[in-house]
PDB file of C-alpha atoms and ligand atoms in Angstrom:
ATOM      1  CA  MET O  25       0.153   0.009   0.142  1.00 50.00           C
ATOM      2  CA  MET O  26       3.087   2.202  -0.609  1.00 70.00           C
ATOM      3  CA  ARG O  27       2.804   3.469   3.055  1.00 91.00           C
ATOM      4  CA  PHE O  28      -0.370   5.035   3.042  1.00 97.00           C
ATOM      5  CA  LYS O  29      -1.575   6.964   6.003  1.00 98.00           C
ATOM      6  CA  ILE O  30      -4.728   8.812   7.236  1.00 98.00           C
ATOM      7  CA  VAL O  31      -4.274  11.713   9.845  1.00 98.00           C
ATOM      8  CA  SER O  32      -7.000  13.338  10.999  1.00 98.00           C
ATOM      9  CA  ASP O  33      -7.708  16.208  13.834  1.00 98.00           C
ATOM     10  CA  SER O  34      -9.707  14.716  16.558  1.00 98.00           C
ATOM     11  CA  SER O  35     -12.940  16.711  15.327  1.00 98.00           C
ATOM     12  CA  ALA O  36     -13.761  13.448  13.473  1.00 98.00           C
ATOM     13  CA  ASP O  37     -14.648  11.612  16.493  1.00 98.00           C
ATOM     14  CA  LEU O  38     -12.310   8.818  15.604  1.00 98.00           C
ATOM     15  CA  THR O  39      -9.722   7.447  17.863  1.00 95.00           C
ATOM     16  CA  ALA O  40      -8.947   4.780  15.830  1.00 94.00           C
ATOM     17  CA  PHE O  41      -9.544   3.676  12.528  1.00 94.00           C
ATOM     18  CA  SER O  42      -8.620   0.023  11.519  1.00 88.00           C
ATOM     19  CA  ALA O  43      -8.763  -0.251   7.828  1.00 83.00           C
ATOM     20  CA  VAL O  44      -5.505   1.543   7.055  1.00 96.00           C
ATOM     21  CA  PRO O  45      -2.645   3.031   9.074  1.00 97.00           C
ATOM     22  CA  PHE O  46      -4.015   6.111  10.996  1.00 98.00           C
ATOM     23  CA  ALA O  47      -3.509   8.774  13.557  1.00 98.00           C
ATOM     24  CA  SER O  48      -5.556  11.373  15.471  1.00 98.00           C
ATOM     25  CA  VAL O  49      -4.064  14.611  16.291  1.00 98.00           C
ATOM     26  CA  PRO O  50      -5.935  16.157  19.185  1.00 98.00           C
ATOM     27  CA  LEU O  51      -7.465  19.557  19.588  1.00 98.00           C
ATOM     28  CA  LYS O  52      -7.713  20.878  22.917  1.00 98.00           C
ATOM     29  CA  ILE O  53     -10.417  22.276  25.340  1.00 98.00           C
ATOM     30  CA  THR O  54      -9.277  24.795  27.948  1.00 98.00           C
ATOM     31  CA  THR O  55     -10.158  26.705  31.046  1.00 97.00           C
ATOM     32  CA  SER O  56      -8.312  28.306  33.401  1.00 95.00           C
ATOM     33  CA  GLU O  57      -8.337  25.429  35.695  1.00 93.00           C
ATOM     34  CA  ALA O  58      -7.645  22.698  33.174  1.00 96.00           C
ATOM     35  CA  GLU O  59      -6.802  21.335  29.652  1.00 98.00           C
ATOM     36  CA  PHE O  60      -8.583  18.458  28.073  1.00 98.00           C
ATOM     37  CA  VAL O  61      -6.683  16.721  25.282  1.00 98.00           C
ATOM     38  CA  ASP O  62      -8.725  15.288  23.093  1.00 98.00           C
ATOM     39  CA  ASN O  63      -7.219  11.733  22.572  1.00 98.00           C
ATOM     40  CA  ALA O  64      -8.350   8.203  23.391  1.00 97.00           C
ATOM     41  CA  GLU O  65      -7.257   8.394  27.056  1.00 98.00           C
ATOM     42  CA  LEU O  66      -9.665  11.266  27.741  1.00 98.00           C
ATOM     43  CA  ASP O  67     -12.813  10.660  29.625  1.00 98.00           C
ATOM     44  CA  VAL O  68     -15.211  12.601  27.442  1.00 98.00           C
ATOM     45  CA  SER O  69     -18.347  12.367  29.848  1.00 98.00           C
ATOM     46  CA  ASP O  70     -16.209  13.250  32.937  1.00 98.00           C
ATOM     47  CA  MET O  71     -14.983  16.494  30.781  1.00 98.00           C
ATOM     48  CA  ILE O  72     -18.651  17.298  29.986  1.00 98.00           C
ATOM     49  CA  GLY O  73     -19.591  17.275  33.709  1.00 97.00           C
ATOM     50  CA  ARG O  74     -16.742  19.189  34.687  1.00 97.00           C
ATOM     51  CA  LEU O  75     -17.213  21.881  32.411  1.00 96.00           C
ATOM     52  CA  GLU O  76     -20.885  22.144  33.114  1.00 94.00           C
ATOM     53  CA  LYS O  77     -19.839  22.975  36.802  1.00 95.00           C
ATOM     54  CA  TYR O  78     -17.377  25.482  35.344  1.00 95.00           C
ATOM     55  CA  SER O  79     -18.348  29.191  35.056  1.00 91.00           C
ATOM     56  CA  GLY O  80     -14.907  30.728  33.833  1.00 94.00           C
ATOM     57  CA  ARG O  81     -13.648  31.388  30.393  1.00 95.00           C
ATOM     58  CA  SER O  82     -13.298  27.986  28.287  1.00 97.00           C
ATOM     59  CA  GLY O  83     -11.687  27.673  24.465  1.00 98.00           C
ATOM     60  CA  SER O  84     -10.449  25.277  22.178  1.00 98.00           C
ATOM     61  CA  ALA O  85      -6.965  24.984  20.384  1.00 98.00           C
ATOM     62  CA  CYS O  86      -6.249  23.541  17.244  1.00 98.00           C
ATOM     63  CA  PRO O  87      -2.921  21.171  16.508  1.00 98.00           C
ATOM     64  CA  ASN O  88      -0.047  23.122  15.538  1.00 98.00           C
ATOM     65  CA  VAL O  89       2.247  22.554  12.651  1.00 98.00           C
ATOM     66  CA  ASN O  90       4.564  20.328  14.637  1.00 98.00           C
ATOM     67  CA  ASP O  91       1.720  18.263  15.988  1.00 98.00           C
ATOM     68  CA  TRP O  92       0.867  17.469  12.366  1.00 98.00           C
ATOM     69  CA  LEU O  93       4.290  16.696  11.390  1.00 98.00           C
ATOM     70  CA  ASP O  94       4.837  14.055  13.980  1.00 98.00           C
ATOM     71  CA  ALA O  95       1.476  12.586  12.879  1.00 98.00           C
ATOM     72  CA  PHE O  96       2.769  12.560   9.599  1.00 98.00           C
ATOM     73  CA  ALA O  97       5.850  10.576  10.829  1.00 96.00           C
ATOM     74  CA  ASP O  98       7.459   8.353   7.949  1.00 93.00           C
ATOM     75  CA  ALA O  99       4.354   7.615   5.963  1.00 97.00           C
ATOM     76  CA  GLU O 100       4.807   8.281   2.226  1.00 97.00           C
ATOM     77  CA  ASN O 101       1.231   8.950   1.049  1.00 97.00           C
ATOM     78  CA  ILE O 102      -0.745  11.030   3.528  1.00 98.00           C
ATOM     79  CA  PHE O 103      -4.382  12.093   3.423  1.00 98.00           C
ATOM     80  CA  CYS O 104      -4.671  14.737   5.843  1.00 98.00           C
ATOM     81  CA  VAL O 105      -8.328  15.723   7.069  1.00 99.00           C
ATOM     82  CA  THR O 106      -9.117  18.544   8.954  1.00 99.00           C
ATOM     83  CA  ILE O 107     -12.163  19.888  10.744  1.00 98.00           C
ATOM     84  CA  THR O 108     -13.558  23.102   8.640  1.00 98.00           C
ATOM     85  CA  SER O 109     -11.436  26.193   8.059  1.00 98.00           C
ATOM     86  CA  GLY O 110     -14.478  28.345   8.458  1.00 97.00           C
ATOM     87  CA  LEU O 111     -14.346  27.865  12.066  1.00 97.00           C
ATOM     88  CA  SER O 112     -10.605  26.627  13.049  1.00 98.00           C
ATOM     89  CA  GLY O 113      -6.906  27.238  12.195  1.00 98.00           C
ATOM     90  CA  SER O 114      -6.396  23.603  11.981  1.00 98.00           C
ATOM     91  CA  TYR O 115      -6.593  23.315   8.112  1.00 98.00           C
ATOM     92  CA  ASN O 116      -4.031  26.357   7.968  1.00 98.00           C
ATOM     93  CA  SER O 117      -1.761  24.429  10.329  1.00 98.00           C
ATOM     94  CA  ALA O 118      -2.050  21.106   8.450  1.00 99.00           C
ATOM     95  CA  CYS O 119      -1.208  22.883   4.955  1.00 98.00           C
ATOM     96  CA  ILE O 120       1.949  24.337   6.429  1.00 98.00           C
ATOM     97  CA  ALA O 121       3.064  20.994   7.852  1.00 98.00           C
ATOM     98  CA  ALA O 122       2.161  19.571   4.417  1.00 98.00           C
ATOM     99  CA  ASN O 123       4.508  21.967   2.746  1.00 98.00           C
ATOM    100  CA  GLU O 124       7.177  21.703   5.063  1.00 98.00           C
ATOM    101  CA  TYR O 125       7.006  17.874   4.942  1.00 98.00           C
ATOM    102  CA  LEU O 126       6.993  18.076   1.166  1.00 98.00           C
ATOM    103  CA  GLN O 127      10.020  19.998   0.967  1.00 98.00           C
ATOM    104  CA  ALA O 128      11.859  17.479   3.281  1.00 97.00           C
ATOM    105  CA  HIS O 129      10.590  14.540   1.376  1.00 97.00           C
ATOM    106  CA  PRO O 130       9.867  15.845  -2.413  1.00 97.00           C
ATOM    107  CA  GLU O 131       8.828  12.320  -3.660  1.00 96.00           C
ATOM    108  CA  ARG O 132       6.081  11.665  -1.186  1.00 97.00           C
ATOM    109  CA  HIS O 133       2.582  12.856  -1.425  1.00 98.00           C
ATOM    110  CA  VAL O 134       0.315  15.033   1.112  1.00 98.00           C
ATOM    111  CA  TYR O 135      -3.220  15.904   0.300  1.00 98.00           C
ATOM    112  CA  VAL O 136      -5.019  18.081   2.790  1.00 98.00           C
ATOM    113  CA  ILE O 137      -8.783  17.980   3.169  1.00 98.00           C
ATOM    114  CA  ASP O 138     -10.487  20.871   4.315  1.00 98.00           C
ATOM    115  CA  THR O 139     -13.818  18.994   5.398  1.00 98.00           C
ATOM    116  CA  LEU O 140     -15.486  22.343   5.690  1.00 98.00           C
ATOM    117  CA  SER O 141     -17.224  20.099   8.205  1.00 98.00           C
ATOM    118  CA  THR O 142     -16.646  17.926  11.257  1.00 98.00           C
ATOM    119  CA  GLY O 143     -17.788  15.034  13.181  1.00 98.00           C
ATOM    120  CA  PRO O 144     -19.675  12.449  11.540  1.00 99.00           C
ATOM    121  CA  GLU O 145     -19.217  14.010   7.965  1.00 99.00           C
ATOM    122  CA  SER O 146     -15.542  13.990   8.375  1.00 98.00           C
ATOM    123  CA  ALA O 147     -15.572  10.200   9.427  1.00 98.00           C
ATOM    124  CA  ILE O 148     -17.707   9.705   6.334  1.00 98.00           C
ATOM    125  CA  LEU O 149     -14.683  11.230   4.238  1.00 98.00           C
ATOM    126  CA  ILE O 150     -12.172   8.946   6.280  1.00 98.00           C
ATOM    127  CA  GLU O 151     -14.015   5.857   5.771  1.00 98.00           C
ATOM    128  CA  LYS O 152     -13.980   6.398   1.844  1.00 98.00           C
ATOM    129  CA  LEU O 153     -10.458   7.205   1.793  1.00 98.00           C
ATOM    130  CA  GLY O 154      -9.742   3.869   3.512  1.00 98.00           C
ATOM    131  CA  GLN O 155     -11.960   2.023   1.012  1.00 97.00           C
ATOM    132  CA  LEU O 156     -10.067   3.581  -1.638  1.00 98.00           C
ATOM    133  CA  ILE O 157      -6.516   2.895  -0.442  1.00 97.00           C
ATOM    134  CA  LEU O 158      -7.577  -0.499   0.577  1.00 96.00           C
ATOM    135  CA  ALA O 159      -9.067  -0.880  -3.202  1.00 97.00           C
ATOM    136  CA  GLY O 160      -5.295  -0.339  -4.366  1.00 96.00           C
ATOM    137  CA  LYS O 161      -6.030   2.915  -6.286  1.00 97.00           C
ATOM    138  CA  SER O 162      -3.369   5.504  -6.663  1.00 97.00           C
ATOM    139  CA  PHE O 163      -2.591   8.739  -4.676  1.00 97.00           C
ATOM    140  CA  ASP O 164      -4.030  10.956  -7.565  1.00 98.00           C
ATOM    141  CA  GLU O 165      -6.825   8.528  -8.395  1.00 98.00           C
ATOM    142  CA  ILE O 166      -8.031   8.780  -4.437  1.00 98.00           C
ATOM    143  CA  VAL O 167      -7.525  12.622  -4.712  1.00 98.00           C
ATOM    144  CA  ALA O 168      -9.791  12.945  -7.507  1.00 98.00           C
ATOM    145  CA  GLU O 169     -12.564  10.311  -6.076  1.00 98.00           C
ATOM    146  CA  VAL O 170     -12.742  11.571  -2.730  1.00 98.00           C
ATOM    147  CA  LYS O 171     -13.224  15.557  -4.054  1.00 98.00           C
ATOM    148  CA  ARG O 172     -16.049  14.142  -6.069  1.00 98.00           C
ATOM    149  CA  TYR O 173     -17.522  12.169  -3.183  1.00 98.00           C
ATOM    150  CA  GLN O 174     -17.057  15.085  -0.738  1.00 98.00           C
ATOM    151  CA  ASN O 175     -19.355  17.229  -2.987  1.00 98.00           C
ATOM    152  CA  THR O 176     -22.051  14.428  -1.994  1.00 98.00           C
ATOM    153  CA  THR O 177     -21.781  14.419   1.575  1.00 98.00           C
ATOM    154  CA  HIS O 178     -23.392  16.421   4.007  1.00 98.00           C
ATOM    155  CA  LEU O 179     -23.689  17.397   7.916  1.00 98.00           C
ATOM    156  CA  ILE O 180     -27.049  18.434   9.893  1.00 98.00           C
ATOM    157  CA  PHE O 181     -26.973  19.085  13.648  1.00 98.00           C
ATOM    158  CA  ALA O 182     -29.498  19.892  16.148  1.00 97.00           C
ATOM    159  CA  LEU O 183     -28.176  21.576  19.313  1.00 96.00           C
ATOM    160  CA  GLU O 184     -29.491  22.378  22.627  1.00 93.00           C
ATOM    161  CA  SER O 185     -27.078  25.137  23.489  1.00 91.00           C
ATOM    162  CA  LEU O 186     -25.055  27.710  21.471  1.00 91.00           C
ATOM    163  CA  HIS O 187     -23.228  28.856  24.497  1.00 91.00           C
ATOM    164  CA  ASN O 188     -19.896  27.881  23.902  1.00 94.00           C
ATOM    165  CA  LEU O 189     -20.129  28.763  20.330  1.00 94.00           C
ATOM    166  CA  ALA O 190     -21.435  31.885  20.996  1.00 90.00           C
ATOM    167  CA  ASN O 191     -18.547  32.486  23.625  1.00 91.00           C
ATOM    168  CA  ASN O 192     -16.037  31.645  21.070  1.00 94.00           C
ATOM    169  CA  GLY O 193     -17.092  33.641  18.363  1.00 92.00           C
ATOM    170  CA  ARG O 194     -18.037  30.915  16.344  1.00 93.00           C
ATOM    171  CA  VAL O 195     -21.453  31.845  15.796  1.00 89.00           C
ATOM    172  CA  ASN O 196     -23.203  35.502  16.290  1.00 80.00           C
ATOM    173  CA  ARG O 197     -23.697  36.388  19.917  1.00 70.00           C
ATOM    174  CA  VAL O 198     -27.536  37.256  19.086  1.00 67.00           C
ATOM    175  CA  VAL O 199     -28.154  33.800  17.601  1.00 70.00           C
ATOM    176  CA  GLY O 200     -26.338  32.341  20.642  1.00 68.00           C
ATOM    177  CA  LYS O 201     -29.060  33.885  22.670  1.00 69.00           C
ATOM    178  CA  ILE O 202     -31.987  31.830  20.854  1.00 68.00           C
ATOM    179  CA  THR O 203     -30.936  28.666  22.846  1.00 63.00           C
ATOM    180  CA  GLY O 204     -30.864  28.152  26.639  1.00 61.00           C
ATOM    181  CA  LEU O 205     -34.630  28.629  26.478  1.00 61.00           C
ATOM    182  CA  LEU O 206     -36.217  25.159  27.685  1.00 67.00           C
ATOM    183  CA  GLY O 207     -36.811  22.584  24.833  1.00 77.00           C
ATOM    184  CA  ILE O 208     -35.727  25.135  22.126  1.00 88.00           C
ATOM    185  CA  ARG O 209     -33.307  23.322  19.602  1.00 93.00           C
ATOM    186  CA  ILE O 210     -31.223  25.059  16.924  1.00 94.00           C
ATOM    187  CA  VAL O 211     -31.276  22.758  13.699  1.00 96.00           C
ATOM    188  CA  GLY O 212     -28.482  23.630  11.055  1.00 96.00           C
ATOM    189  CA  LYS O 213     -26.320  22.461   8.615  1.00 97.00           C
ATOM    190  CA  ALA O 214     -22.573  23.026   7.319  1.00 98.00           C
ATOM    191  CA  SER O 215     -22.992  25.718   4.758  1.00 97.00           C
ATOM    192  CA  LEU O 216     -20.888  25.464   1.536  1.00 97.00           C
ATOM    193  CA  GLN O 217     -18.199  28.070   3.104  1.00 97.00           C
ATOM    194  CA  GLY O 218     -18.075  25.462   6.376  1.00 97.00           C
ATOM    195  CA  THR O 219     -19.777  27.591   8.589  1.00 96.00           C
ATOM    196  CA  LEU O 220     -22.872  27.127  10.801  1.00 96.00           C
ATOM    197  CA  GLU O 221     -26.004  27.734   8.767  1.00 95.00           C
ATOM    198  CA  ILE O 222     -29.170  27.780  11.149  1.00 93.00           C
ATOM    199  CA  THR O 223     -32.115  26.399   9.125  1.00 93.00           C
ATOM    200  CA  ASN O 224     -34.748  26.576  12.047  1.00 94.00           C
ATOM    201  CA  LYS O 225     -35.493  26.519  15.499  1.00 93.00           C
ATOM    202  CA  VAL O 226     -37.869  23.814  16.999  1.00 95.00           C
ATOM    203  CA  ARG O 227     -39.177  23.034  20.209  1.00 93.00           C
ATOM    204  CA  GLY O 228     -39.234  19.324  21.706  1.00 92.00           C
ATOM    205  CA  ALA O 229     -37.254  16.168  20.673  1.00 93.00           C
ATOM    206  CA  GLU O 230     -40.043  14.992  18.190  1.00 95.00           C
ATOM    207  CA  LYS O 231     -40.144  18.348  16.096  1.00 96.00           C
ATOM    208  CA  THR O 232     -36.306  17.943  16.278  1.00 97.00           C
ATOM    209  CA  LEU O 233     -36.262  14.556  14.603  1.00 97.00           C
ATOM    210  CA  ALA O 234     -38.865  15.545  11.808  1.00 97.00           C
ATOM    211  CA  GLU O 235     -36.792  18.659  10.983  1.00 97.00           C
ATOM    212  CA  ILE O 236     -33.595  16.759  10.671  1.00 98.00           C
ATOM    213  CA  LEU O 237     -35.519  14.094   8.389  1.00 98.00           C
ATOM    214  CA  LYS O 238     -36.793  17.024   6.338  1.00 98.00           C
ATOM    215  CA  ASN O 239     -33.526  18.709   5.718  1.00 97.00           C
ATOM    216  CA  MET O 240     -31.924  15.213   4.923  1.00 98.00           C
ATOM    217  CA  GLU O 241     -34.301  14.591   2.429  1.00 97.00           C
ATOM    218  CA  GLN O 242     -34.255  17.925   0.880  1.00 97.00           C
ATOM    219  CA  THR O 243     -30.869  17.564   0.439  1.00 97.00           C
ATOM    220  CA  GLY O 244     -31.081  14.257  -1.435  1.00 98.00           C
ATOM    221  CA  TYR O 245     -30.880  11.687   1.290  1.00 98.00           C
ATOM    222  CA  ASN O 246     -31.969   8.308  -0.349  1.00 97.00           C
ATOM    223  CA  GLY O 247     -30.901   5.732   1.778  1.00 98.00           C
ATOM    224  CA  GLY O 248     -27.067   5.865   1.863  1.00 98.00           C
ATOM    225  CA  LYS O 249     -24.788   5.874   4.524  1.00 98.00           C
ATOM    226  CA  VAL O 250     -25.426   7.794   7.910  1.00 98.00           C
ATOM    227  CA  ARG O 251     -23.183   8.516  10.789  1.00 98.00           C
ATOM    228  CA  ILE O 252     -24.832   9.787  13.743  1.00 98.00           C
ATOM    229  CA  HIS O 253     -22.717  11.241  16.389  1.00 98.00           C
ATOM    230  CA  HIS O 254     -24.351  12.502  19.642  1.00 98.00           C
ATOM    231  CA  CYS O 255     -23.376  14.136  22.928  1.00 98.00           C
ATOM    232  CA  GLU O 256     -24.984  12.435  25.669  1.00 98.00           C
ATOM    233  CA  ASN O 257     -27.911  11.735  23.986  1.00 98.00           C
ATOM    234  CA  ARG O 258     -28.113   8.081  22.613  1.00 98.00           C
ATOM    235  CA  THR O 259     -31.944   8.278  23.039  1.00 98.00           C
ATOM    236  CA  SER O 260     -32.274  10.725  20.181  1.00 97.00           C
ATOM    237  CA  ALA O 261     -29.661   8.989  17.923  1.00 98.00           C
ATOM    238  CA  GLU O 262     -31.426   5.826  18.288  1.00 98.00           C
ATOM    239  CA  SER O 263     -34.960   7.603  17.294  1.00 98.00           C
ATOM    240  CA  LEU O 264     -33.256   9.008  14.451  1.00 98.00           C
ATOM    241  CA  CYS O 265     -31.851   5.715  13.490  1.00 98.00           C
ATOM    242  CA  ASN O 266     -35.325   3.926  13.869  1.00 98.00           C
ATOM    243  CA  ARG O 267     -37.079   6.638  11.842  1.00 98.00           C
ATOM    244  CA  LEU O 268     -34.623   6.501   8.990  1.00 98.00           C
ATOM    245  CA  LEU O 269     -34.605   2.744   8.907  1.00 98.00           C
ATOM    246  CA  GLN O 270     -38.429   2.684   8.806  1.00 98.00           C
ATOM    247  CA  LYS O 271     -38.415   4.603   5.477  1.00 97.00           C
ATOM    248  CA  PHE O 272     -34.967   3.272   3.982  1.00 98.00           C
ATOM    249  CA  PRO O 273     -34.724  -0.312   5.687  1.00 98.00           C
ATOM    250  CA  LYS O 274     -31.117  -1.012   3.796  1.00 97.00           C
ATOM    251  CA  ALA O 275     -29.532   2.121   5.148  1.00 98.00           C
ATOM    252  CA  GLU O 276     -26.234   1.710   6.593  1.00 98.00           C
ATOM    253  CA  ILE O 277     -26.444   3.794  10.067  1.00 98.00           C
ATOM    254  CA  ILE O 278     -23.658   3.825  12.786  1.00 98.00           C
ATOM    255  CA  ILE O 279     -24.403   5.600  15.969  1.00 98.00           C
ATOM    256  CA  SER O 280     -21.166   6.702  18.040  1.00 98.00           C
ATOM    257  CA  THR O 281     -20.298   9.443  20.381  1.00 98.00           C
ATOM    258  CA  THR O 282     -18.731  12.984  19.830  1.00 98.00           C
ATOM    259  CA  ARG O 283     -15.326  13.120  21.354  1.00 98.00           C
ATOM    260  CA  ALA O 284     -14.030  16.234  23.223  1.00 98.00           C
ATOM    261  CA  LEU O 285     -14.037  18.948  20.405  1.00 98.00           C
ATOM    262  CA  CYS O 286     -17.413  18.038  19.151  1.00 98.00           C
ATOM    263  CA  SER O 287     -18.829  17.604  22.900  1.00 98.00           C
ATOM    264  CA  PHE O 288     -17.440  20.971  23.846  1.00 98.00           C
ATOM    265  CA  TYR O 289     -19.217  22.908  21.056  1.00 98.00           C
ATOM    266  CA  ALA O 290     -22.420  20.776  20.412  1.00 98.00           C
ATOM    267  CA  GLU O 291     -22.367  20.125  24.326  1.00 97.00           C
ATOM    268  CA  ARG O 292     -24.948  17.906  26.124  1.00 96.00           C
ATOM    269  CA  GLY O 293     -27.916  16.854  23.842  1.00 96.00           C
ATOM    270  CA  GLY O 294     -26.080  17.622  20.746  1.00 97.00           C
ATOM    271  CA  LEU O 295     -26.933  15.393  17.449  1.00 98.00           C
ATOM    272  CA  LEU O 296     -24.513  15.560  14.389  1.00 98.00           C
ATOM    273  CA  VAL O 297     -25.444  13.753  11.294  1.00 99.00           C
ATOM    274  CA  GLY O 298     -23.419  13.077   8.228  1.00 99.00           C
ATOM    275  CA  TYR O 299     -24.863  11.368   5.427  1.00 98.00           C
ATOM    276  CA  GLU O 300     -24.507  10.511   1.812  1.00 98.00           C
ATOM    277  CA  GLY O 301     -27.063  12.731  -0.421  1.00 98.00           C
ATOM    278  CA  ALA O 302     -27.410  15.079  -3.551  1.00 98.00           C
ATOM    279  CA  CYS O 303     -24.556  17.062  -5.061  1.00 97.00           C
ATOM    280  CA  LYS O 304     -23.867  20.324  -2.926  1.00 94.00           C
ATOM    281  CA  LYS O 305     -22.835  22.230  -6.121  1.00 87.00           C
ATOM    282  CA  GLY O 306     -22.727  21.435  -9.909  1.00 75.00           C
ATOM    283  CA  GLU O 307     -22.510  17.599 -10.908  1.00 61.00           C
ATOM    284  CA  ALA O 308     -20.342  14.954  -9.224  1.00 49.00           C
TER     285      ALA O 308
HETATM  286  O1  X90 C 405      -9.460  25.633  16.221  1.00 82.87           O
HETATM  287  C1  X90 C 405     -10.298  25.363  17.006  1.00 82.87           C
HETATM  288  O2  X90 C 405      -9.941  25.713  18.268  1.00 82.87           O
HETATM  289  C2  X90 C 405     -11.467  24.542  16.691  1.00 82.87           C
HETATM  290  C3  X90 C 405     -12.844  25.310  16.588  1.00 82.87           C
HETATM  291  C4  X90 C 405     -14.014  24.646  16.240  1.00 82.87           C
HETATM  292  C5  X90 C 405     -15.216  25.539  16.387  1.00 82.87           C
HETATM  293  C6  X90 C 405     -16.574  24.780  16.126  1.00 82.87           C
HETATM  294  C7  X90 C 405     -16.885  23.090  16.149  1.00 82.87           C
HETATM  295  C8  X90 C 405     -18.455  22.762  16.004  1.00 82.87           C
HETATM  296  C9  X90 C 405     -18.264  21.485  16.590  1.00 82.87           C
HETATM  297  C10 X90 C 405     -21.037  22.026  16.361  1.00 82.87           C
HETATM  298  C11 X90 C 405     -22.067  21.850  15.351  1.00 82.87           C
HETATM  299  C12 X90 C 405     -21.647  21.819  13.945  1.00 82.87           C
HETATM  300  C13 X90 C 405     -21.156  22.739  13.407  1.00 82.87           C
HETATM  301  C14 X90 C 405     -20.704  22.505  11.879  1.00 82.87           C
HETATM  302  C15 X90 C 405     -20.555  23.471  10.977  1.00 82.87           C
HETATM  303  C16 X90 C 405     -19.785  23.608   9.792  1.00 82.87           C
HETATM  304  C17 X90 C 405     -19.721  20.912  16.250  1.00 82.87           C
END
């Protein structure tokens, strides 16, 4: 396999990926009292509980250039997957790392993918990369195919609080104030620019699921792959899964939990849904 490697930041919520060599580079959640490194050793539920009890400032930090270079290690063909450049500096530091790596090793290859998304949509892209590598495709073929594929993958989210997003300047403060009201959920999607695009606000778990399903079908979901990442909300994740299976019995759906970065921003109750749908722009 010509020493292929997939290197992702921890926003994809994958601590491990068994198909091919893989490394996850952690983002960090910081408060004035603690630093939570988003790696496999971290107890995410414990972090969520501690952050809820803490009332001071909290924020996040993306990987730096050396973090990325360490993860590239001595691979020859690297696919590097980052959280959206619309909300984080992770893509930028990965690109700098890639340039340095290629200067030191001109015969090797690095392709940095700006997911313009996070969580389950990133996970779907990583799964695709894994399949293409295992299928024995060349580096250039994989780049072309994953670009086409990325035009068909989507992210929808439902959040009970925008507190941490607003406090860290990732959504407008006025929008941030909408939540915190009992039972109100914000439903939205990753925009084409990789920012939060709020599509609706709804009240109650049932209306939230209906809104997610409506958005999925409007963006061409038709029974393909779905990845649901939840923050301490298995019940809603399973309801969504069941509703999808009623309509699309052959859908391949996997539920998993958000790691630290997505948990910090999606907050307790948050649902992130990555799926295959129609082309986002132009033709595939
Ligand atoms: O560089 C950093 O410190 C990381 C900043 C990340 C900021 C946003 C993370 C959002 C996570 C929230 C809902 C999904 C929004 C996706 C829009 C593209 C999850």
